[in-house]
Short mmCIF file of C-alpha atoms and ligand atoms in Angstrom, two decimals:
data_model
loop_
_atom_site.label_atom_id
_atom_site.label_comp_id
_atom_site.label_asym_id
_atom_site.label_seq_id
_atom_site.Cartn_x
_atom_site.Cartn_y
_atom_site.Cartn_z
CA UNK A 1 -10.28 -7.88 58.48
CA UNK A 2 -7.52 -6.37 60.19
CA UNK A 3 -7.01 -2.43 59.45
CA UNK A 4 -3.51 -1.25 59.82
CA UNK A 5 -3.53 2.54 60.94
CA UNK A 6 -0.66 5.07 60.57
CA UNK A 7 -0.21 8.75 60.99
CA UNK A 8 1.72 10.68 58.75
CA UNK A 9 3.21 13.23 60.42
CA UNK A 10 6.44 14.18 58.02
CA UNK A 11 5.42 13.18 53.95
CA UNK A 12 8.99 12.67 53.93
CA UNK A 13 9.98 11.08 56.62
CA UNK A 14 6.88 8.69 56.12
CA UNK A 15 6.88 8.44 52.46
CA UNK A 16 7.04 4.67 52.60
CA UNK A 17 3.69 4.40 54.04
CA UNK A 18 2.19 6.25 51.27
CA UNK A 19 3.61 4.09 49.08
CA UNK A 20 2.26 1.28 50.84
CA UNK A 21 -1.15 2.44 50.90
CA UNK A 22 -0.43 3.33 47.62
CA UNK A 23 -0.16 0.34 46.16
CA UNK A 24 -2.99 -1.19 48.02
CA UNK A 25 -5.18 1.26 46.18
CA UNK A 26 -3.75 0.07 42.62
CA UNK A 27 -4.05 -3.11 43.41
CA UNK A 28 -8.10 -2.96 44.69
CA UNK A 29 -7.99 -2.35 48.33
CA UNK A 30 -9.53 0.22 50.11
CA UNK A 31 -7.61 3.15 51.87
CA UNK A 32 -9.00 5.97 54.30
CA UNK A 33 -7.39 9.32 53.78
CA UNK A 34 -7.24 12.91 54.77
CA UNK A 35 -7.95 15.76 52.59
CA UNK A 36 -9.11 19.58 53.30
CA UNK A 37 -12.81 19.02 53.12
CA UNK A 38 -13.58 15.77 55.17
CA UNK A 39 -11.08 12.36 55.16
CA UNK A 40 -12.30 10.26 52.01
CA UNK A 41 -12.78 6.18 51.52
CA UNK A 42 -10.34 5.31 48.83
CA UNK A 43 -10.01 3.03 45.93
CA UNK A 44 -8.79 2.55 42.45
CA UNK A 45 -11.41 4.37 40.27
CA UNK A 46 -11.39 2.46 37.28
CA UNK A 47 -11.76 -1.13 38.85
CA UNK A 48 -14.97 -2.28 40.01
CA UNK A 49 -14.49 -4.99 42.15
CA UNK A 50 -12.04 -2.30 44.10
CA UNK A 51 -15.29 0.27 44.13
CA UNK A 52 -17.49 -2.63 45.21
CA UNK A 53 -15.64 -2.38 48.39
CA UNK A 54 -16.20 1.28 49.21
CA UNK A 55 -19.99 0.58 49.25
CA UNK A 56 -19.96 -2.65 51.14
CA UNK A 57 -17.57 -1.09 53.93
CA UNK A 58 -19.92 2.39 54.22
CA UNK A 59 -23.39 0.26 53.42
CA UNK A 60 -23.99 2.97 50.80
CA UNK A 61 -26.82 3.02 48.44
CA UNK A 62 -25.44 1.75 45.07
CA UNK A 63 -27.50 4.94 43.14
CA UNK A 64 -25.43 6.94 44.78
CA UNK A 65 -22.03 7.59 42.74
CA UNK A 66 -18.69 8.66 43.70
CA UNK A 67 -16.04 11.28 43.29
CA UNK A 68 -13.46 10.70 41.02
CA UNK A 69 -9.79 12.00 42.83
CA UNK A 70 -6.42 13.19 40.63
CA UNK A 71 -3.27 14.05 41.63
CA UNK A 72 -3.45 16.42 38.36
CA UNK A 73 -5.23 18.87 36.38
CA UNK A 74 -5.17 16.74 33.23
CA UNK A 75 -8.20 14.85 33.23
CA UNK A 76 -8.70 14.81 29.38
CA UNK A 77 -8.72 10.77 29.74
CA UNK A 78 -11.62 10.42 32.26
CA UNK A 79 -13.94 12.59 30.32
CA UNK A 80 -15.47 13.37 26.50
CA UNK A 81 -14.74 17.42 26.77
CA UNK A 82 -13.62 19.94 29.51
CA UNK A 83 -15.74 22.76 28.38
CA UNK A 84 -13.85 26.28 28.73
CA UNK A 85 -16.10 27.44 31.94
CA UNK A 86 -14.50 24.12 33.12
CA UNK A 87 -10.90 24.23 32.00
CA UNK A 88 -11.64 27.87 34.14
CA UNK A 89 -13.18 26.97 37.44
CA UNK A 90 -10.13 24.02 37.51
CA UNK A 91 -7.65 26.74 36.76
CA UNK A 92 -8.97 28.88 39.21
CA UNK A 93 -10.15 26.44 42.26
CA UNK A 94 -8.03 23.27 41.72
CA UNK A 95 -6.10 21.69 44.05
CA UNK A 96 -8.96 22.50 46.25
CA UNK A 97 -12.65 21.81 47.56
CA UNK A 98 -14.97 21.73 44.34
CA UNK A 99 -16.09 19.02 42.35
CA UNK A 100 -16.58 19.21 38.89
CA UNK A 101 -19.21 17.18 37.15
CA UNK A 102 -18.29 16.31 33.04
CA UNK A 103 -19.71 13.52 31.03
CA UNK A 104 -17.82 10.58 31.27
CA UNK A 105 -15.14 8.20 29.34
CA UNK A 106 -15.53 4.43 29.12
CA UNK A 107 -12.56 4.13 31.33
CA UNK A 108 -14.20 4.95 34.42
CA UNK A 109 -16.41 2.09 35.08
CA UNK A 110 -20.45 2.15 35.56
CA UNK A 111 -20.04 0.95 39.06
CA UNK A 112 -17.88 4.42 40.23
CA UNK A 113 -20.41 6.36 38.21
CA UNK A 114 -23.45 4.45 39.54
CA UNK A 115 -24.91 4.11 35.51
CA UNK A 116 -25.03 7.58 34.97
CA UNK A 117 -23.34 9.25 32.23
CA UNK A 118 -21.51 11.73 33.85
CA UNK A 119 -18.80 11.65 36.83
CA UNK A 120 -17.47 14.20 39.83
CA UNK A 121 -13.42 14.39 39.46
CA UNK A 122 -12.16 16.59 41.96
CA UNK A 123 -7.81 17.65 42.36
CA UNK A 124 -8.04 17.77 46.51
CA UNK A 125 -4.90 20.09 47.90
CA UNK A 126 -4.29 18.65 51.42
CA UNK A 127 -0.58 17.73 50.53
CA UNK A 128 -1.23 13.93 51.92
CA UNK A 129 -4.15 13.12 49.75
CA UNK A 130 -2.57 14.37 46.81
CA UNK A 131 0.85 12.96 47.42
CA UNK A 132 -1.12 9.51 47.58
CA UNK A 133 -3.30 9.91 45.17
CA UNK A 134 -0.02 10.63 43.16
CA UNK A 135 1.74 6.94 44.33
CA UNK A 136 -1.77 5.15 43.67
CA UNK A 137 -0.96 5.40 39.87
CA UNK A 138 -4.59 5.60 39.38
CA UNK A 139 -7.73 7.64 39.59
CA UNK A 140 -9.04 7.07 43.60
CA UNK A 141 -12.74 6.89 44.10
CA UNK A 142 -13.44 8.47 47.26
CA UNK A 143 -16.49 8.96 49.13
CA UNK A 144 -16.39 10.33 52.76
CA UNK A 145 -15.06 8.19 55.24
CA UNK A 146 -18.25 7.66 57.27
CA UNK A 147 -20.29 4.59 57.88
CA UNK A 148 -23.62 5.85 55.38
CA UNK A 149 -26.08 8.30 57.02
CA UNK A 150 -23.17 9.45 59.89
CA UNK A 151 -21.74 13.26 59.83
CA UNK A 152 -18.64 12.68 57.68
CA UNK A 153 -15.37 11.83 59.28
CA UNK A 154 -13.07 15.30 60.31
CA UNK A 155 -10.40 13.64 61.86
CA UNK A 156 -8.81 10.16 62.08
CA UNK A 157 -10.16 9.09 65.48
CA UNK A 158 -13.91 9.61 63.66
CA UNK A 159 -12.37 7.16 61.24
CA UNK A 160 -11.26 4.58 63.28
CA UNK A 161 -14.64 5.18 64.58
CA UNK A 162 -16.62 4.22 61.93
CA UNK A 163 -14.29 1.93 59.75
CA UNK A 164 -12.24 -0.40 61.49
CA UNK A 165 -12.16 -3.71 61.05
CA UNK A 166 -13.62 -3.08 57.79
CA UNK A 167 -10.84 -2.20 55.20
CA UNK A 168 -7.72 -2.45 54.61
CA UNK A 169 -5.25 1.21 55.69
CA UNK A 170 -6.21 3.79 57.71
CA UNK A 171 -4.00 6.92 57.13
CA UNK A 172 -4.21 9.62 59.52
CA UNK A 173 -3.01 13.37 59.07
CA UNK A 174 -4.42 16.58 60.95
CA UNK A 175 -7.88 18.05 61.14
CA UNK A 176 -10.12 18.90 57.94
CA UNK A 177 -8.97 22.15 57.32
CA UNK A 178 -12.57 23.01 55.72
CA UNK A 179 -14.66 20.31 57.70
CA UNK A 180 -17.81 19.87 55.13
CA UNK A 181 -17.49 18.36 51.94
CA UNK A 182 -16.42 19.83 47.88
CA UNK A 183 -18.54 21.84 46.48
CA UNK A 184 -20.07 20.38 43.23
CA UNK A 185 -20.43 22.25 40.44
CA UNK A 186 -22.32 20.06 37.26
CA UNK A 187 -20.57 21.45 33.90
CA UNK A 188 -22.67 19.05 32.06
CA UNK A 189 -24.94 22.20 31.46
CA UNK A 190 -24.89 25.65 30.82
CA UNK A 191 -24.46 27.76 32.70
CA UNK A 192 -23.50 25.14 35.02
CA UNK A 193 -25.53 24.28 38.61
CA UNK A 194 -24.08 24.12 41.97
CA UNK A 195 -25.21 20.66 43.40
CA UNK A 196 -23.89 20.62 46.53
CA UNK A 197 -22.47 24.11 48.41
CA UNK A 198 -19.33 23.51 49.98
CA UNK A 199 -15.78 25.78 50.89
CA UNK A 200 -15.88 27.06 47.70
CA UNK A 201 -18.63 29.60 47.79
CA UNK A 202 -21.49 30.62 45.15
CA UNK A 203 -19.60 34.63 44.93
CA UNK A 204 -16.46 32.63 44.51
CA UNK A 205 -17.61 30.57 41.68
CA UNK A 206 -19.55 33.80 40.51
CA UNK A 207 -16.55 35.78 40.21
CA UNK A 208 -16.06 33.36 37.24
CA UNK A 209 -18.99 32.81 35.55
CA UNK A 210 -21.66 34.89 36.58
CA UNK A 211 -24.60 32.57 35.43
CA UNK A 212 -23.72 29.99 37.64
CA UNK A 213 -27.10 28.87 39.60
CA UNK A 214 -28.14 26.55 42.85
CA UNK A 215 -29.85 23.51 42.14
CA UNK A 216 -33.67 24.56 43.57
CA UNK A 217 -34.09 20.79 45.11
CA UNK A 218 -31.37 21.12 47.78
CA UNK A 219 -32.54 24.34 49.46
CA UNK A 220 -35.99 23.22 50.61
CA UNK A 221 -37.68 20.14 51.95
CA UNK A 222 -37.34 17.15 49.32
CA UNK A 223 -40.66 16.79 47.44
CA UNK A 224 -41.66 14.25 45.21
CA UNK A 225 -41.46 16.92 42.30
CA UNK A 226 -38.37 18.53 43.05
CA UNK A 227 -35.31 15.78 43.42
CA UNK A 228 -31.61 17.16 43.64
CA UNK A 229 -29.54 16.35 40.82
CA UNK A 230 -26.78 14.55 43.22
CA UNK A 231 -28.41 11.66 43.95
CA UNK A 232 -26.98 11.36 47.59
CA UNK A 233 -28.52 14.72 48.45
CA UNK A 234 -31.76 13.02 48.18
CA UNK A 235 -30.66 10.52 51.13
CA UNK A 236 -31.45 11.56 55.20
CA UNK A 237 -27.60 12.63 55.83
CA UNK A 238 -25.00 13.36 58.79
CA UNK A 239 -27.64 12.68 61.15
CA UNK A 240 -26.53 12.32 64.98
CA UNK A 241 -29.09 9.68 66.92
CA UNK A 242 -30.47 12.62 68.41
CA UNK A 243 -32.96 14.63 67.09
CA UNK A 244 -32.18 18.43 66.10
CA UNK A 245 -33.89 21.65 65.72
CA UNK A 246 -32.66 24.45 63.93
CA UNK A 247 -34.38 28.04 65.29
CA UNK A 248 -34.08 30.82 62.81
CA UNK A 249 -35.14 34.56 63.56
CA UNK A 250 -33.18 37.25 65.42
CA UNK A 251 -30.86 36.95 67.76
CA UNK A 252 -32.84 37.70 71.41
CA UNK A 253 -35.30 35.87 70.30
CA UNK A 254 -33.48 32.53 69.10
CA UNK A 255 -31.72 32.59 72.36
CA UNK A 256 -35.28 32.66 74.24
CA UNK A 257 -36.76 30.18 72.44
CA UNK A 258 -33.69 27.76 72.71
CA UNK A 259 -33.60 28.68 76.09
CA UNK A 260 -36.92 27.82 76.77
CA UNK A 261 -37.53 24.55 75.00
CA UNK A 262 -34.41 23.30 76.67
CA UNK A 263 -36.26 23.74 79.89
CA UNK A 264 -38.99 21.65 78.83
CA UNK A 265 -37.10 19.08 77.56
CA UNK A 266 -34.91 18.99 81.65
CA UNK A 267 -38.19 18.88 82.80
CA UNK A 268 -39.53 16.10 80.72
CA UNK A 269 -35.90 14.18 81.95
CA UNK A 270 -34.52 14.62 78.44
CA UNK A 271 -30.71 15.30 77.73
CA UNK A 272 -30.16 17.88 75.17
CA UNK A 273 -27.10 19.90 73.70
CA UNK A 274 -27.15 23.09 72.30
CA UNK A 275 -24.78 23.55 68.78
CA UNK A 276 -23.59 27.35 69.44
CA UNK A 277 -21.65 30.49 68.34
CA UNK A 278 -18.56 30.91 70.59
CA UNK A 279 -20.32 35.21 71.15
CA UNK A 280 -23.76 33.03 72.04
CA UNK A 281 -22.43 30.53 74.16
CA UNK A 282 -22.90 31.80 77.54
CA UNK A 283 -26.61 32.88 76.99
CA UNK A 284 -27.42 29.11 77.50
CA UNK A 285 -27.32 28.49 80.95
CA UNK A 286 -28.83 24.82 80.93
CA UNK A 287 -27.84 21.86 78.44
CA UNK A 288 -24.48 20.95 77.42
CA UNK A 289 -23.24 23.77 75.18
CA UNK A 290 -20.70 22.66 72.43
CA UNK A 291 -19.09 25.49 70.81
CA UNK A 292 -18.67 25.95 66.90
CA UNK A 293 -16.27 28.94 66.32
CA UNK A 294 -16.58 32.57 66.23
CA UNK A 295 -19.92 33.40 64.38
CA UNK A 296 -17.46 36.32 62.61
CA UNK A 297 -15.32 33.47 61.05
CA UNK A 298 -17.98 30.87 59.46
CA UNK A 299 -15.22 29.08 58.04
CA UNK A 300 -14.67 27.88 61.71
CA UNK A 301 -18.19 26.69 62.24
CA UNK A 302 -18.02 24.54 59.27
CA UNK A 303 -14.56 22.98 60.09
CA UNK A 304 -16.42 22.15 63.66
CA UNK A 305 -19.51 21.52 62.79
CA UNK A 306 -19.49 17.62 61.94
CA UNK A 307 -17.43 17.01 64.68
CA UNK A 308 -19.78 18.71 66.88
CA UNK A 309 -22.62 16.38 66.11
CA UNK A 310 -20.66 13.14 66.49
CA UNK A 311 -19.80 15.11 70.39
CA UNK A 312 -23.48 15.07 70.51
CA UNK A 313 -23.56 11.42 69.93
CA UNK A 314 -20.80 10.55 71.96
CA UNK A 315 -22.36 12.35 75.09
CA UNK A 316 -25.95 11.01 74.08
CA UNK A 317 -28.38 13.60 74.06
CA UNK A 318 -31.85 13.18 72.97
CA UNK A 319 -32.29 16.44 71.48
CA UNK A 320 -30.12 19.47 69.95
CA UNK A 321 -30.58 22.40 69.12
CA UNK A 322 -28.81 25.00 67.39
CA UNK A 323 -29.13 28.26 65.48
CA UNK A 324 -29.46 29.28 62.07
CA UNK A 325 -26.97 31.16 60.13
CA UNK A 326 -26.93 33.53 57.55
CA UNK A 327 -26.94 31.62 53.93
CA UNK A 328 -24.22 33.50 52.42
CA UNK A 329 -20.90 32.37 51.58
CA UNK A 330 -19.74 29.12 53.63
CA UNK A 331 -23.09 29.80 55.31
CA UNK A 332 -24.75 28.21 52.82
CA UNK A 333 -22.91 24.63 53.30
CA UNK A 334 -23.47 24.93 56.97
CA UNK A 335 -26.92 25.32 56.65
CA UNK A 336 -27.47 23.07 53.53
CA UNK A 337 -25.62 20.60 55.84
CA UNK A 338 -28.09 21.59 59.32
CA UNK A 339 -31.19 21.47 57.64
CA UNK A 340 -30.45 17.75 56.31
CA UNK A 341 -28.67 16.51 59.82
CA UNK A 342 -32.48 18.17 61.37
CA UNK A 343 -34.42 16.64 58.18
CA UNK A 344 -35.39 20.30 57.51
CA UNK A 345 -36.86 20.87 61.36
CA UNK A 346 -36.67 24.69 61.61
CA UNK A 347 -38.63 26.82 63.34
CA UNK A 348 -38.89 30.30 62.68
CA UNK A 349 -39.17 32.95 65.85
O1 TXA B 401 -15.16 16.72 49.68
C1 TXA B 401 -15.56 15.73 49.10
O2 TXA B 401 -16.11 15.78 47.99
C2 TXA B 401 -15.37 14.39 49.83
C3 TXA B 401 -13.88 14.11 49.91
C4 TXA B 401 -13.56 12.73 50.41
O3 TXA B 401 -13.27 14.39 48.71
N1 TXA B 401 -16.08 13.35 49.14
C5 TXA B 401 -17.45 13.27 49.19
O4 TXA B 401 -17.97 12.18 48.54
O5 TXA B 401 -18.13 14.08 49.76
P1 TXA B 401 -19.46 11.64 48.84
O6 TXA B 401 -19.52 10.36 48.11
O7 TXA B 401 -19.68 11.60 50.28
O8 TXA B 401 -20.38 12.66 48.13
C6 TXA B 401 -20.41 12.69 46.72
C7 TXA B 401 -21.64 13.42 46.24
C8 TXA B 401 -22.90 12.61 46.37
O9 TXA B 401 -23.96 13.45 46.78
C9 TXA B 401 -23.10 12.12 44.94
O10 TXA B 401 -24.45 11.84 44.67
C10 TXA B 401 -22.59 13.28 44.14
O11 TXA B 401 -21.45 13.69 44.86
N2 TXA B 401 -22.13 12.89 42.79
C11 TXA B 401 -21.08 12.12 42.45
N3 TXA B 401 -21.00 11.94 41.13
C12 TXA B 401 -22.04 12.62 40.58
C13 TXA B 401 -22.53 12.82 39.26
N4 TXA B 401 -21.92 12.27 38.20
N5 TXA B 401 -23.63 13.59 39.09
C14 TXA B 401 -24.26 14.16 40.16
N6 TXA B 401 -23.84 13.99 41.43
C15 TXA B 401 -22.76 13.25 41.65
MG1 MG B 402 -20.69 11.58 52.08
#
């Protein structure tokens, strides 16, 4: 299949090519798109045939279901209630990163909602997504834009990458302002449970409801009595080719250890890159250092940090290593998001 790519640099200017994809989306196609978190894999929500396609082109598992998108904050006709803890967080946080989990209408179709009961609409606010979400006409079903497994897609070029050839629009627009996907919040309960951590912090979503907990099975190892509640954070995830290590402890430390197992990797012939802070940086004096962003600004490190393992692929290295960082605030996407690129690999100095 042929993929026609554009980049919209002017939503004015280049309206017509929204409305193109547009109406490729309403009439079951499948259209890559930017938004803040991480581009998305788009298609008309409520047809299945059009959804079919999103798994086929990313080879993802069908258990796994996707996020609903809306140009709006009325969603009364995808879902049974918006409870008021709801109808608050979506006040507060929408457009924005954070998904919210409700149980589900008939209208959205079992495929999009892989048989469960419930389904993950989320209002994004990068002005591109939204204004085609808006010209689709219809819900947009929109997993990241990555072939299933890779680090998720921050820019077009990682697009291209991974989906050419294999549907229908590519639409381009700058770099993921907040580089790791929504953070999902499951309102299906009270008090509700953060499934997956994202730009929208746990003392953000606090600061509304104070009850608000973490889902246990995402912080530690998978076990076979503990399974997340998002059935894709069960699944081996943005994994480079390359194995990684996170090391955790203080700072002198984790820069001697790093230090020296990069030297016994050189001297075993191995290639390996080290993920680090721009104030750590030059403590590594062998490897290929690729820098994340000021360790004062983590909102940098997560808009680098899936590009940085794709670099790490691109440059083939057979192992990488990088630090740990403090699980508070964004830190807590960036190291939910480590620990399953490593498959939970840390070692603790
Ligand atoms: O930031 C984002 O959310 C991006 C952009 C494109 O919007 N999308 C995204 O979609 O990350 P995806 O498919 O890569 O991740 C969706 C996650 C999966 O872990 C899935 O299992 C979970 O959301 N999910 C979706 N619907 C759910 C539901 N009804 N209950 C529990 N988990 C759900
Ligand atoms: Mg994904």
């Amino acid at each position: 299949m042929e993929t026609k790519v554009t980049i919209i640099n002017d939503i004015k200017k280049d309206i017509e090519y929204l409305k193109e994809a547009g109406r490729i989306i309403y009439n079951g196609g499948v259209v890559a798109f930017p938004t803040e978190t991480v581009y998305g894999l788009g298609a008309n929500a409520l047809k299945e045939d059009a959804v079919d396609k999103i798994f086929k082109a990313k080879g993802r598992p069908q258990d796994n279901p996707l996020i609903v998108h809306v140009a709006s904050k009325d969603i009364d006709y995808l879902v049974k209630e918006v409870p008021e803890v709801a109808k608050e967080l979506i006040n507060k946080f929408w457009p924005g990163p954070l998904t919210i989990i409700l149980n589900k209408k008939d209208i959205i179709p079992n495929r999009t909602s892989a048989n469960l009961e419930s389904v993950g609409i989320r209002m994004p606010s990068d002005e591109i997504a939204l204004k085609l979400i808006e010209l689709s006409g219809c819900p947009v079903a929109a997993p990241s834009a990555n072939i299933s497994g890779r680090p998720s897609p921050t820019d077009v070029e990682r697009c291209i990458e991974d989906l050419d050839g294999k549907i229908d629009y590519i639409i381009g627009g700058s770099q993921s302002e907040v580089g790791v996907e929504s953070t999902i919040v499951d309102c299906t309960v009270m008090p509700p449970v953060v499934l997956r951590p994202g730009g929208i912090t746990l003392e953000m979503l606090r600061e509304i409801c104070s009850d608000i907990t973490i889902d246990k099975a995402i912080q530690g190892k998978p076990d076979g009595n503990l399974k997340p509640k998002a059935p894709g954070m069960k699944y081996r995830h943005y994994a480079p080719k390359a194995k990684l290590k996170i090391i955790k402890g203080n700072k002198e430390k984790t820069i001697e250890k790093i230090n020296e197992i990069v030297q016994n990797y050189i001297d075993n012939q191995k290639k390996v890159a080290i993920l680090s802070t721009e104030e750590l940086s030059g403590r590594f004096p062998l490897g290929e250092v690729i820098t994340l962003g000021s360790e004062k600004n983590l909102y940098d490190v997560a808009r680098n940090l899936f590009e940085a393992l794709r670099k790490c692929d691109d440059i083939n290295v057979d192992y990488i290593l990088c630090q740990a960082f403090e699980e508070k605030g964004v830190g807590l996407a960036i190291m939910n998001r480590l620990n399953k690129a490593a498959g939970f690999d840390i070692l603790e100095v």
